[in-house]
CSV table of C-alpha atoms and ligand atoms in Angstrom, one decimal:
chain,number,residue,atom,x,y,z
A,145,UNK,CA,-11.9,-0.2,16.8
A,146,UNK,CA,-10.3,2.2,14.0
A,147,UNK,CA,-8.2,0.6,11.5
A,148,UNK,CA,-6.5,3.0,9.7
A,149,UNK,CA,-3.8,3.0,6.5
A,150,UNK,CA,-2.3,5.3,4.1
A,151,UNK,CA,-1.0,4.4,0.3
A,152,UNK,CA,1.5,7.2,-0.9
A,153,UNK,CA,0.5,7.8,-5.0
A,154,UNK,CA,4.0,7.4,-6.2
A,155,UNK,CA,3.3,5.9,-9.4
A,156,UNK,CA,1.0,3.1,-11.0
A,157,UNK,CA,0.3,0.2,-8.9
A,158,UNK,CA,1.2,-3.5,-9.2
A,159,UNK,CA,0.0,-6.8,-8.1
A,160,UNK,CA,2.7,-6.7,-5.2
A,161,UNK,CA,0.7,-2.7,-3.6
A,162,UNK,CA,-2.8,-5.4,-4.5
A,163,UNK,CA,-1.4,-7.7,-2.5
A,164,UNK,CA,0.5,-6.9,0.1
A,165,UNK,CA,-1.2,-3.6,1.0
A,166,UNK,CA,-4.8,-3.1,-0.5
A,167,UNK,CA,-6.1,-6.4,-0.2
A,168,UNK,CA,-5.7,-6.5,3.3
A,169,UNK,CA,-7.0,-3.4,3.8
A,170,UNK,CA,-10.6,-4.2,1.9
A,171,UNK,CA,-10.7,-7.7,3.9
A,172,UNK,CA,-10.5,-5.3,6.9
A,173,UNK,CA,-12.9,-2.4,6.1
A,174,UNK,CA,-16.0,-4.7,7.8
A,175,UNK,CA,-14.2,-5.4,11.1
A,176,UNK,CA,-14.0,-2.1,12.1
A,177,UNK,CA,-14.0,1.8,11.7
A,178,UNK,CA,-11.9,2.2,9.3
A,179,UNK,CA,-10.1,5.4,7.7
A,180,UNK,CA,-8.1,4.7,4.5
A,181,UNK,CA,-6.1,7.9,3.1
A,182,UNK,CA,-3.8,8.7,0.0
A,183,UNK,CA,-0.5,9.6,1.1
A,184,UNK,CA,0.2,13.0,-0.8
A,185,UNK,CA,2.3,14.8,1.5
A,186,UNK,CA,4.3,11.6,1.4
A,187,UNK,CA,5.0,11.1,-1.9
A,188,UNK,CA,5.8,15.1,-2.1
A,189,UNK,CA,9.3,13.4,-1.3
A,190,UNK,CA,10.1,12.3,-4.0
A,191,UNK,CA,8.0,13.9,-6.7
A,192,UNK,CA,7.8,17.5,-7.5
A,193,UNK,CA,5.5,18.0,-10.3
A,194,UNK,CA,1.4,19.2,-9.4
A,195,UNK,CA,-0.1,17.7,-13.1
A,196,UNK,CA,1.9,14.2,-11.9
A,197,UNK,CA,0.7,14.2,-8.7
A,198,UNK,CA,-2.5,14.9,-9.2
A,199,UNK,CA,-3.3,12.4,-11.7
A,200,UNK,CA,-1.6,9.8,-9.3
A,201,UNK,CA,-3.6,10.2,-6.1
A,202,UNK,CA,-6.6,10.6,-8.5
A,203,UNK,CA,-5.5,7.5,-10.3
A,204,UNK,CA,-4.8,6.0,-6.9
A,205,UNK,CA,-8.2,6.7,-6.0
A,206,UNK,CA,-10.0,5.9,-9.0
A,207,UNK,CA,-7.9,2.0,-8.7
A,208,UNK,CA,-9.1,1.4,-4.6
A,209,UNK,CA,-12.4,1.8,-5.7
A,210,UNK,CA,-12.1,-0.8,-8.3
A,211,UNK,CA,-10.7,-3.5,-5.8
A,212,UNK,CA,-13.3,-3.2,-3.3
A,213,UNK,CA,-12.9,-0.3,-1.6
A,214,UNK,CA,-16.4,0.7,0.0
A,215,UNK,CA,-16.6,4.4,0.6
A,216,UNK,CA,-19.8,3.0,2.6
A,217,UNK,CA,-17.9,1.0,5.1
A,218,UNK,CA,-14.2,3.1,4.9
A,219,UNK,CA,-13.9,6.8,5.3
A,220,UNK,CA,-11.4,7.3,2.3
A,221,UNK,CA,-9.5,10.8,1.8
A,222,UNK,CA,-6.9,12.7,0.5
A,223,UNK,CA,-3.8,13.5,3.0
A,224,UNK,CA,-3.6,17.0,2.1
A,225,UNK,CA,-7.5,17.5,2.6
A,226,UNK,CA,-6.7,17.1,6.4
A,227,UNK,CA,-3.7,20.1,6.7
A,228,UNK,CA,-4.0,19.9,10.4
A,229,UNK,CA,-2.2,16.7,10.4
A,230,UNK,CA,0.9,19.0,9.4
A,231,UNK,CA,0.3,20.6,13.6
A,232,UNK,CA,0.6,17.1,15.2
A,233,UNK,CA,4.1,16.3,13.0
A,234,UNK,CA,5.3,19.7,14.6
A,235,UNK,CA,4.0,18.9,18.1
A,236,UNK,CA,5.5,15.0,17.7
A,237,UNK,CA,8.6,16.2,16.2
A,238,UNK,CA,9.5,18.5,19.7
A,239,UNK,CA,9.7,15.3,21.5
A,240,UNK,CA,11.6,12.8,18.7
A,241,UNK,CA,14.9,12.7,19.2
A,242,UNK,CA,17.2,12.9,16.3
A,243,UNK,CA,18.8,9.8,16.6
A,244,UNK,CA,15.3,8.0,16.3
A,245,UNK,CA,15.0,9.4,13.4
A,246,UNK,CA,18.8,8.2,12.2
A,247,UNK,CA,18.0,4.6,13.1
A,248,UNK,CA,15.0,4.2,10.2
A,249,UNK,CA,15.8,1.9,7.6
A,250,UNK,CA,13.9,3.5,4.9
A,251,UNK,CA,15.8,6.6,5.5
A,252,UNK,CA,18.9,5.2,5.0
A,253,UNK,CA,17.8,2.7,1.9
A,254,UNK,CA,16.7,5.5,0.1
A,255,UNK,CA,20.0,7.7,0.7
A,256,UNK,CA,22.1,4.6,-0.4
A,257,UNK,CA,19.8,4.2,-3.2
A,258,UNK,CA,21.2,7.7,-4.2
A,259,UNK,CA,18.0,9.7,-3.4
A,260,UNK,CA,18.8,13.1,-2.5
A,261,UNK,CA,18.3,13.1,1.6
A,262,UNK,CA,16.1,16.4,2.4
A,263,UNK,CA,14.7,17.3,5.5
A,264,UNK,CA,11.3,15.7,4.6
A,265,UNK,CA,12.5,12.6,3.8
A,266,UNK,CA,14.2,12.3,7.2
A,267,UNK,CA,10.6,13.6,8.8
A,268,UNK,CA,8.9,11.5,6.4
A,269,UNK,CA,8.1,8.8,10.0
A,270,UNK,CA,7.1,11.8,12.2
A,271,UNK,CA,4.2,12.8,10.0
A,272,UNK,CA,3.4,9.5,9.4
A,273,UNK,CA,3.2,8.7,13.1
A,274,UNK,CA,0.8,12.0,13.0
A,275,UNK,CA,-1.4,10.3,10.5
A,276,UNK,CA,-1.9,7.6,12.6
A,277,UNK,CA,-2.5,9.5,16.0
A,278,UNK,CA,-4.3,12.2,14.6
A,279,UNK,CA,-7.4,9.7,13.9
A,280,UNK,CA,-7.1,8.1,17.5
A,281,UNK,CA,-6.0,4.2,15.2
A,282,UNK,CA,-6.1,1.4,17.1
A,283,UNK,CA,-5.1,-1.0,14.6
A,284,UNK,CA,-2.7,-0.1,11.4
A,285,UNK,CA,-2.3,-2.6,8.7
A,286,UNK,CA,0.9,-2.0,6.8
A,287,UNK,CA,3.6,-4.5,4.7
A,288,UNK,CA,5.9,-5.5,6.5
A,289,UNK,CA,8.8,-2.5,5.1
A,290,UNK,CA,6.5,-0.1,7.7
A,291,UNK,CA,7.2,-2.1,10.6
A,292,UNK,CA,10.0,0.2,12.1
A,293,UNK,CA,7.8,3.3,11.1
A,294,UNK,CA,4.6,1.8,13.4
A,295,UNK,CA,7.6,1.5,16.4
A,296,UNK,CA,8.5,5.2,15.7
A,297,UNK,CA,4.8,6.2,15.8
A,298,UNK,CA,4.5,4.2,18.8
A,299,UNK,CA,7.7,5.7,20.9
A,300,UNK,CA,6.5,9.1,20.2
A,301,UNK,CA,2.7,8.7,21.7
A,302,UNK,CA,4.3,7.3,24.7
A,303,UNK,CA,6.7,10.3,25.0
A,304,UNK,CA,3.9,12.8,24.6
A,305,UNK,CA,1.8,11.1,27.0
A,306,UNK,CA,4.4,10.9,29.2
A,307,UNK,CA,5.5,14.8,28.6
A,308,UNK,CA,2.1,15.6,29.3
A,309,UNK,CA,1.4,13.5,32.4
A,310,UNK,CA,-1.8,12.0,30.9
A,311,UNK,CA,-3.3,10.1,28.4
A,312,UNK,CA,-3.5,12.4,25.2
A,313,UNK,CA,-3.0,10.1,22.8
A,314,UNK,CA,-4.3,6.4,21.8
A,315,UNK,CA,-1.2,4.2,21.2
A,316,UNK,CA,-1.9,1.9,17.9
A,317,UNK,CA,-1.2,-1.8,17.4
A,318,UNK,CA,0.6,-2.6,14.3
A,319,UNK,CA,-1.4,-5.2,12.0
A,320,UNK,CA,1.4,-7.5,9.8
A,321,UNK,CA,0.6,-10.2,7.7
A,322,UNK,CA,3.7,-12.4,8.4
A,323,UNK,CA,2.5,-15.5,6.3
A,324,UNK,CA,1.5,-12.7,3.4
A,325,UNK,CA,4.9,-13.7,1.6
A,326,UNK,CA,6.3,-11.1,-0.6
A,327,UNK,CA,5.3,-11.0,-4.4
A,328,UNK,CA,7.8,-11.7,-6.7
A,329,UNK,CA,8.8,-9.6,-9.3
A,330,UNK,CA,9.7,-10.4,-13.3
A,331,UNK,CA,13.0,-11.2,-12.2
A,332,UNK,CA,12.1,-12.7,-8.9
A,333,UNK,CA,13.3,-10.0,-6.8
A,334,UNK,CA,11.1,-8.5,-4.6
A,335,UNK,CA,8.0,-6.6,-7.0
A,336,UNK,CA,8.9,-2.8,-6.6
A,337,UNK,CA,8.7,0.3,-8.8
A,338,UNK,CA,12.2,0.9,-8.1
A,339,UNK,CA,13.1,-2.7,-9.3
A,340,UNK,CA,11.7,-2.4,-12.9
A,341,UNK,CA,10.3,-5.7,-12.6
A,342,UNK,CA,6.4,-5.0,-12.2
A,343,UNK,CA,3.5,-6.2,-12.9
A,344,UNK,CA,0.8,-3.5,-13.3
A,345,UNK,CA,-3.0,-4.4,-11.8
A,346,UNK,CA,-4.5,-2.5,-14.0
A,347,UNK,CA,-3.7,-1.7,-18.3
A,348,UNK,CA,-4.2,-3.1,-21.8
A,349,UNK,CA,-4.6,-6.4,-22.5
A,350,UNK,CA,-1.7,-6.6,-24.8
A,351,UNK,CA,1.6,-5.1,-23.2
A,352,UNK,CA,0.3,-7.1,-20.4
A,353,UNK,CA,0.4,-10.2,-21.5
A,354,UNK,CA,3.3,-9.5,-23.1
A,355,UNK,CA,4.8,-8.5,-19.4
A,356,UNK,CA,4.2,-11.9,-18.3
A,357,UNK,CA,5.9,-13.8,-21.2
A,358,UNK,CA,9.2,-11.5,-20.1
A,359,UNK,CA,8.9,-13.4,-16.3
A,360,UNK,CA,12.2,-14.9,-16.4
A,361,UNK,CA,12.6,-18.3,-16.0
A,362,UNK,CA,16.0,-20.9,-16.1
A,363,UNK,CA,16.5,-22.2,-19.4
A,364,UNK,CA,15.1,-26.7,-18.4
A,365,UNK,CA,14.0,-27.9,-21.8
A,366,UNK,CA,11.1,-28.3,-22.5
A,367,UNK,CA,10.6,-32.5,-22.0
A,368,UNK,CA,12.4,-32.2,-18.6
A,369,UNK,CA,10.7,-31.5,-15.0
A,370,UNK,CA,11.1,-28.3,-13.7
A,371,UNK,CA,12.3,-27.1,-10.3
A,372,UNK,CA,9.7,-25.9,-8.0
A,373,UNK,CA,11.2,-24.3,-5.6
A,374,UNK,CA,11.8,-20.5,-6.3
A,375,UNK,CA,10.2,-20.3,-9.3
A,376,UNK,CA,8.5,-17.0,-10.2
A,377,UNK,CA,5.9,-18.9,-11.9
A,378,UNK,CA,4.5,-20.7,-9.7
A,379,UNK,CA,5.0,-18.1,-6.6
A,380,UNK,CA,2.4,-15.5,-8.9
A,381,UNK,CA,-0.2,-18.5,-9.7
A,382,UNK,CA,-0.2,-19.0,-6.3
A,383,UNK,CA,-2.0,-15.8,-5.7
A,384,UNK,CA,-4.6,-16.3,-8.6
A,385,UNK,CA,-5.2,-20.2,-8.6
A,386,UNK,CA,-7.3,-22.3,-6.8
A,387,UNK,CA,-5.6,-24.8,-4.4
A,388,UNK,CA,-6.4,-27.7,-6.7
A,389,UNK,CA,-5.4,-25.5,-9.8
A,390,UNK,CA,-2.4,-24.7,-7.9
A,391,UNK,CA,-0.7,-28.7,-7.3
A,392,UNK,CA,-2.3,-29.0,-10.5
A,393,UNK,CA,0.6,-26.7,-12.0
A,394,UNK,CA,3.3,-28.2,-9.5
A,395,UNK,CA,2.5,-32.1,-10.8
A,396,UNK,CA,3.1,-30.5,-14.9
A,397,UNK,CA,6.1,-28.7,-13.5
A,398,UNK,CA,7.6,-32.3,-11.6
A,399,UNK,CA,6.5,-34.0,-15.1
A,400,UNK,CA,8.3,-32.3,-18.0
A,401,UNK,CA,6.6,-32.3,-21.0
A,402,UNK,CA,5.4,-28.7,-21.2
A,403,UNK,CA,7.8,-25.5,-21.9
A,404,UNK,CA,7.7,-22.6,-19.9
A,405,UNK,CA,5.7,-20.5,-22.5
A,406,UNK,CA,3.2,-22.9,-22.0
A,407,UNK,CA,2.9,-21.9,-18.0
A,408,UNK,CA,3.2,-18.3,-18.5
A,409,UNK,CA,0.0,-18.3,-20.8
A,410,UNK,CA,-1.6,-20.2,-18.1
A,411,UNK,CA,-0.1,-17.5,-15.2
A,412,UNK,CA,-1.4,-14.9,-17.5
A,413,UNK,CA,-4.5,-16.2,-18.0
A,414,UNK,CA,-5.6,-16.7,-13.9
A,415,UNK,CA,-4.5,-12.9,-13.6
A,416,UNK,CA,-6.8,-11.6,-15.9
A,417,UNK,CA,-9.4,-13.8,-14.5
A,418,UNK,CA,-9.0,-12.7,-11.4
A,419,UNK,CA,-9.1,-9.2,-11.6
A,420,UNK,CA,-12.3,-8.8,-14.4
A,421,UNK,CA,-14.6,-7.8,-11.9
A,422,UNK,CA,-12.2,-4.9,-10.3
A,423,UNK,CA,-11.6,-4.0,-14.5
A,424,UNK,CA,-15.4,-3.8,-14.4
A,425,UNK,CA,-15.8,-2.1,-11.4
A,426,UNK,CA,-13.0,0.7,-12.9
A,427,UNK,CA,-14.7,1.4,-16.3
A,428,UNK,CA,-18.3,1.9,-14.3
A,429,UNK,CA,-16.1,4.3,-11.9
A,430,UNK,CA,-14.6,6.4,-15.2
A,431,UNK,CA,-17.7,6.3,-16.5
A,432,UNK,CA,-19.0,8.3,-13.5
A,433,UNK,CA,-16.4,11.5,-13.7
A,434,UNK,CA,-17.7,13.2,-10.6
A,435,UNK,CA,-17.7,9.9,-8.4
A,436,UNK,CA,-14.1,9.7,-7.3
A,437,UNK,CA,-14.3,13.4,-6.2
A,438,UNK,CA,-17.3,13.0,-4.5
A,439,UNK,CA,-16.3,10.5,-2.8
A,440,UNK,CA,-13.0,12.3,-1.4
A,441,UNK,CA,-14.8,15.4,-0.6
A,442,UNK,CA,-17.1,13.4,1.7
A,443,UNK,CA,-14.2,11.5,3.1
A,444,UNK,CA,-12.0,14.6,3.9
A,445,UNK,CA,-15.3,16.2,5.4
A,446,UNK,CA,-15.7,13.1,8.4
A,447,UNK,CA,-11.4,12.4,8.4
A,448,UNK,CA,-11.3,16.3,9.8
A,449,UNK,CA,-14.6,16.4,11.8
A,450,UNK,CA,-12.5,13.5,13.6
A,451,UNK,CA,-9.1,14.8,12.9
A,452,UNK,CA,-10.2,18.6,14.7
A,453,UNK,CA,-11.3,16.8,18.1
A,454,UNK,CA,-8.3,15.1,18.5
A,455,UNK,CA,-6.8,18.1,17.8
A,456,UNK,CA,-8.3,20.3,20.3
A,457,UNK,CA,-7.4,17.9,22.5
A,458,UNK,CA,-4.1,17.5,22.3
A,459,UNK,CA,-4.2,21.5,21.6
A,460,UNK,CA,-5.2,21.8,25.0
A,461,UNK,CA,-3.1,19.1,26.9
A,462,UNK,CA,0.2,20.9,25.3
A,463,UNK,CA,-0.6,24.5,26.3
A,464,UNK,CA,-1.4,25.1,22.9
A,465,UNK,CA,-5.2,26.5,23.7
A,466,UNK,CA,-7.5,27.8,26.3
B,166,ADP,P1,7.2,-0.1,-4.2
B,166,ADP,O1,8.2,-1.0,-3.6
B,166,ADP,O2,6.8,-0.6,-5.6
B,166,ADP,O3,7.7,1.4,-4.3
B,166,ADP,P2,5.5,0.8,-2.1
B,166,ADP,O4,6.8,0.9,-1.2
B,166,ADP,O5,4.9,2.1,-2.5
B,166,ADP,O6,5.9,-0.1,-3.3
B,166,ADP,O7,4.5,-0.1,-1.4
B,166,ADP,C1,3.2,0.3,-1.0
B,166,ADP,C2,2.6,-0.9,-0.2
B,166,ADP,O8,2.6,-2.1,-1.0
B,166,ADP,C3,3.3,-1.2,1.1
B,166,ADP,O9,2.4,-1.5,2.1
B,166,ADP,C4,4.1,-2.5,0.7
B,166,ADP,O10,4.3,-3.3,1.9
B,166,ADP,C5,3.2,-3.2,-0.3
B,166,ADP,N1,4.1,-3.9,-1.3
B,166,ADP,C6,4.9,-3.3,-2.2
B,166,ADP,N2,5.5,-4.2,-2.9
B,166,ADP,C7,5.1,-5.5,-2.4
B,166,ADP,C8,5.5,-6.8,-2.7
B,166,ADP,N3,6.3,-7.1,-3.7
B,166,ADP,N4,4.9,-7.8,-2.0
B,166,ADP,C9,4.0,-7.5,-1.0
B,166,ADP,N5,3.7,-6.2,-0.7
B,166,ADP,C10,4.2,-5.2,-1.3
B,167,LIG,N1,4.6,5.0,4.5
B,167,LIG,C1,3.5,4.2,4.0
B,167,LIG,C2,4.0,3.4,2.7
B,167,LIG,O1,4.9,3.9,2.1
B,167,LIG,C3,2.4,5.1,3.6
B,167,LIG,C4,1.8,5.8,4.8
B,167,LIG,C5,1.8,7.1,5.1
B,167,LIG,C6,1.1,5.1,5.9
B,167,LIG,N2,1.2,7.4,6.3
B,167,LIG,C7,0.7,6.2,6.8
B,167,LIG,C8,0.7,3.8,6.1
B,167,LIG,C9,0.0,5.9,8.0
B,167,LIG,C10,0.0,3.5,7.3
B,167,LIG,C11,-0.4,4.6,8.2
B,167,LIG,O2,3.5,2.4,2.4
């Protein structure tokens, strides 16, 4: 079985990208072949600047590593190291109709959200559909946003193979973690870069613990019992705490007694707990200069010995070949 996912570098990641996107895909990298890739060409959408760029997928690379990726277990590369998935985004765009296109979500969010609509950002699911087909992925783990993107990638395998008369390409299964609940942000909106309300997985001590003591929270008095439900508080601890450490912080909540400064020190104090081996892991990796790259260039080199025979298949189903 291949399991494949992508990550576009579009800026540092927070505990929601850990979360929701990379911690499934480490849990995953045993239970199959898996191929894990950095989503340059993506993020090209919205970010025009090389030195930027660069430093992000690097960044992005250097901060999977940390968490568990396993370059022994997951073939892990940069988009833009396999150009020829740029041919199967042409080939899949000659049979996706416009209006496929129109109906994506993501599209239309970000043109509300006043990003400037280019023709890229309109493409944006046609090459990721290519990603996924270009590997032959049986299974794709994504957050639940990318669900409407997997259908796209989905209706267009099924219209070449149809258009072709056989069976050129594998169609994926989409992997979503519906009980994987969505992590809440500062402000306890949903945690997203374009939110302002992040918490970063990776930094200084300081500023980060100073992050946490900005989580906002309703203004109970200190002796009085808390409300439970909704809190931001108790949603993040959640994710670090054990069960038992968990109720633990629901009976002091139900009690009074303790001020809310007193649970964000706690909060703060599970995250950094819980992520000292991945610190760890990162300073050994930055110790190591030539590691990251080394590991990419190896990853690129088995993503497009399997990227060029589905290629040459599909090359010669569509006329494209001898
Ligand atoms: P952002 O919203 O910060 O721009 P992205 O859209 O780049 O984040 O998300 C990358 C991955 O991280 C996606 O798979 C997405 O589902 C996951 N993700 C992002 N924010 C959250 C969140 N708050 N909770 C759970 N998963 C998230
Ligand atoms: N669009 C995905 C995101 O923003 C990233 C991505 C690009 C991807 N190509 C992919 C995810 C292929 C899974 C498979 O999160």
């Amino acid at each position: 079985m291949r399991i494949l996912t992508g990550l576009q570098p579009s800026g540092k990641l927070h505990i929601g990208n850990y979360f929701g996107a990379m911690e499934p895909a480490i849990l995953l990298q045993s239970q199959g072949d898996a191929y894990y890739f950095i989503a340059n060409y993506h993020a090209m959408t919205s970010l025009h600047d090389g030195p930027a760029l660069r430093a992000n997928t690097h960044e992005l690379a250097i901060d999977f590593l940390a968490c568990g990726l396993d370059p022994a277990k997951a073939v892990f590369f940069r988009q833009s190291d396999v150009p020829e998935v740029n041919e199967l985004a042409w080939i899949l765009s000659t049979v996706c109709p416009m209006s496929l296109l129109e109906k994506c979500h993501s599209y239309k969010d970000k043109v509300a959200k006043g990003i400037a609509s280019n023709h890229a950002l309109f493409a944006y699911p046609v090459l990721m559909a290519a990603d996924i087909l270009l590997y032959d992925s049986n299974l794709v783990p994504v957050g639940k946003d990318q669900k409407q993107h997997l259908e796209v990638t989905r209706d267009l395998a099924v219209k070449i193979n149809e258009a072709l008369g056989e069976t050129v390409l594998t169609i994926p299964d989409v992997l979503i973690k519906e009980e994987s609940a969505i992590v809440p942000g500062l402000d306890g909106q949903k945690m997203s870069k374009s939110y302002n309300n992040t918490i970063p997985l990776f930094g200084e001590e300081k500023p980060l613990r100073k992050t946490f003591m900005k989580i906002i929270s309703d203004s109970t008095a200190v002796e009085d019992p808390k409300p439970t439900e909704n809190s931001t508080i108790l949603a993040l601890f959640k994710l670090f705490a054990s069960e038992f450490e968990y109720q633990a912080m629901v009976e002091s909540f139900q009690s009074g007694g303790l001020g809310y400064g007193h649970f964000k020190q706690q909060l703060w104090e599970a995250y950094w707990n819980y992520f000292a081996p991945m610190r760890q892991r990162r300073e050994e990796i930055l110790a190591d200069p030539g590691y990251v790259n080394e590991v990419l260039t190896q990853g690129a080199e088995k993503a497009r010995a399997t990227a060029s025979n589905v290629l040459d298949r599909i090359r010669k189903a569509t006329g494209l070949s001898c």
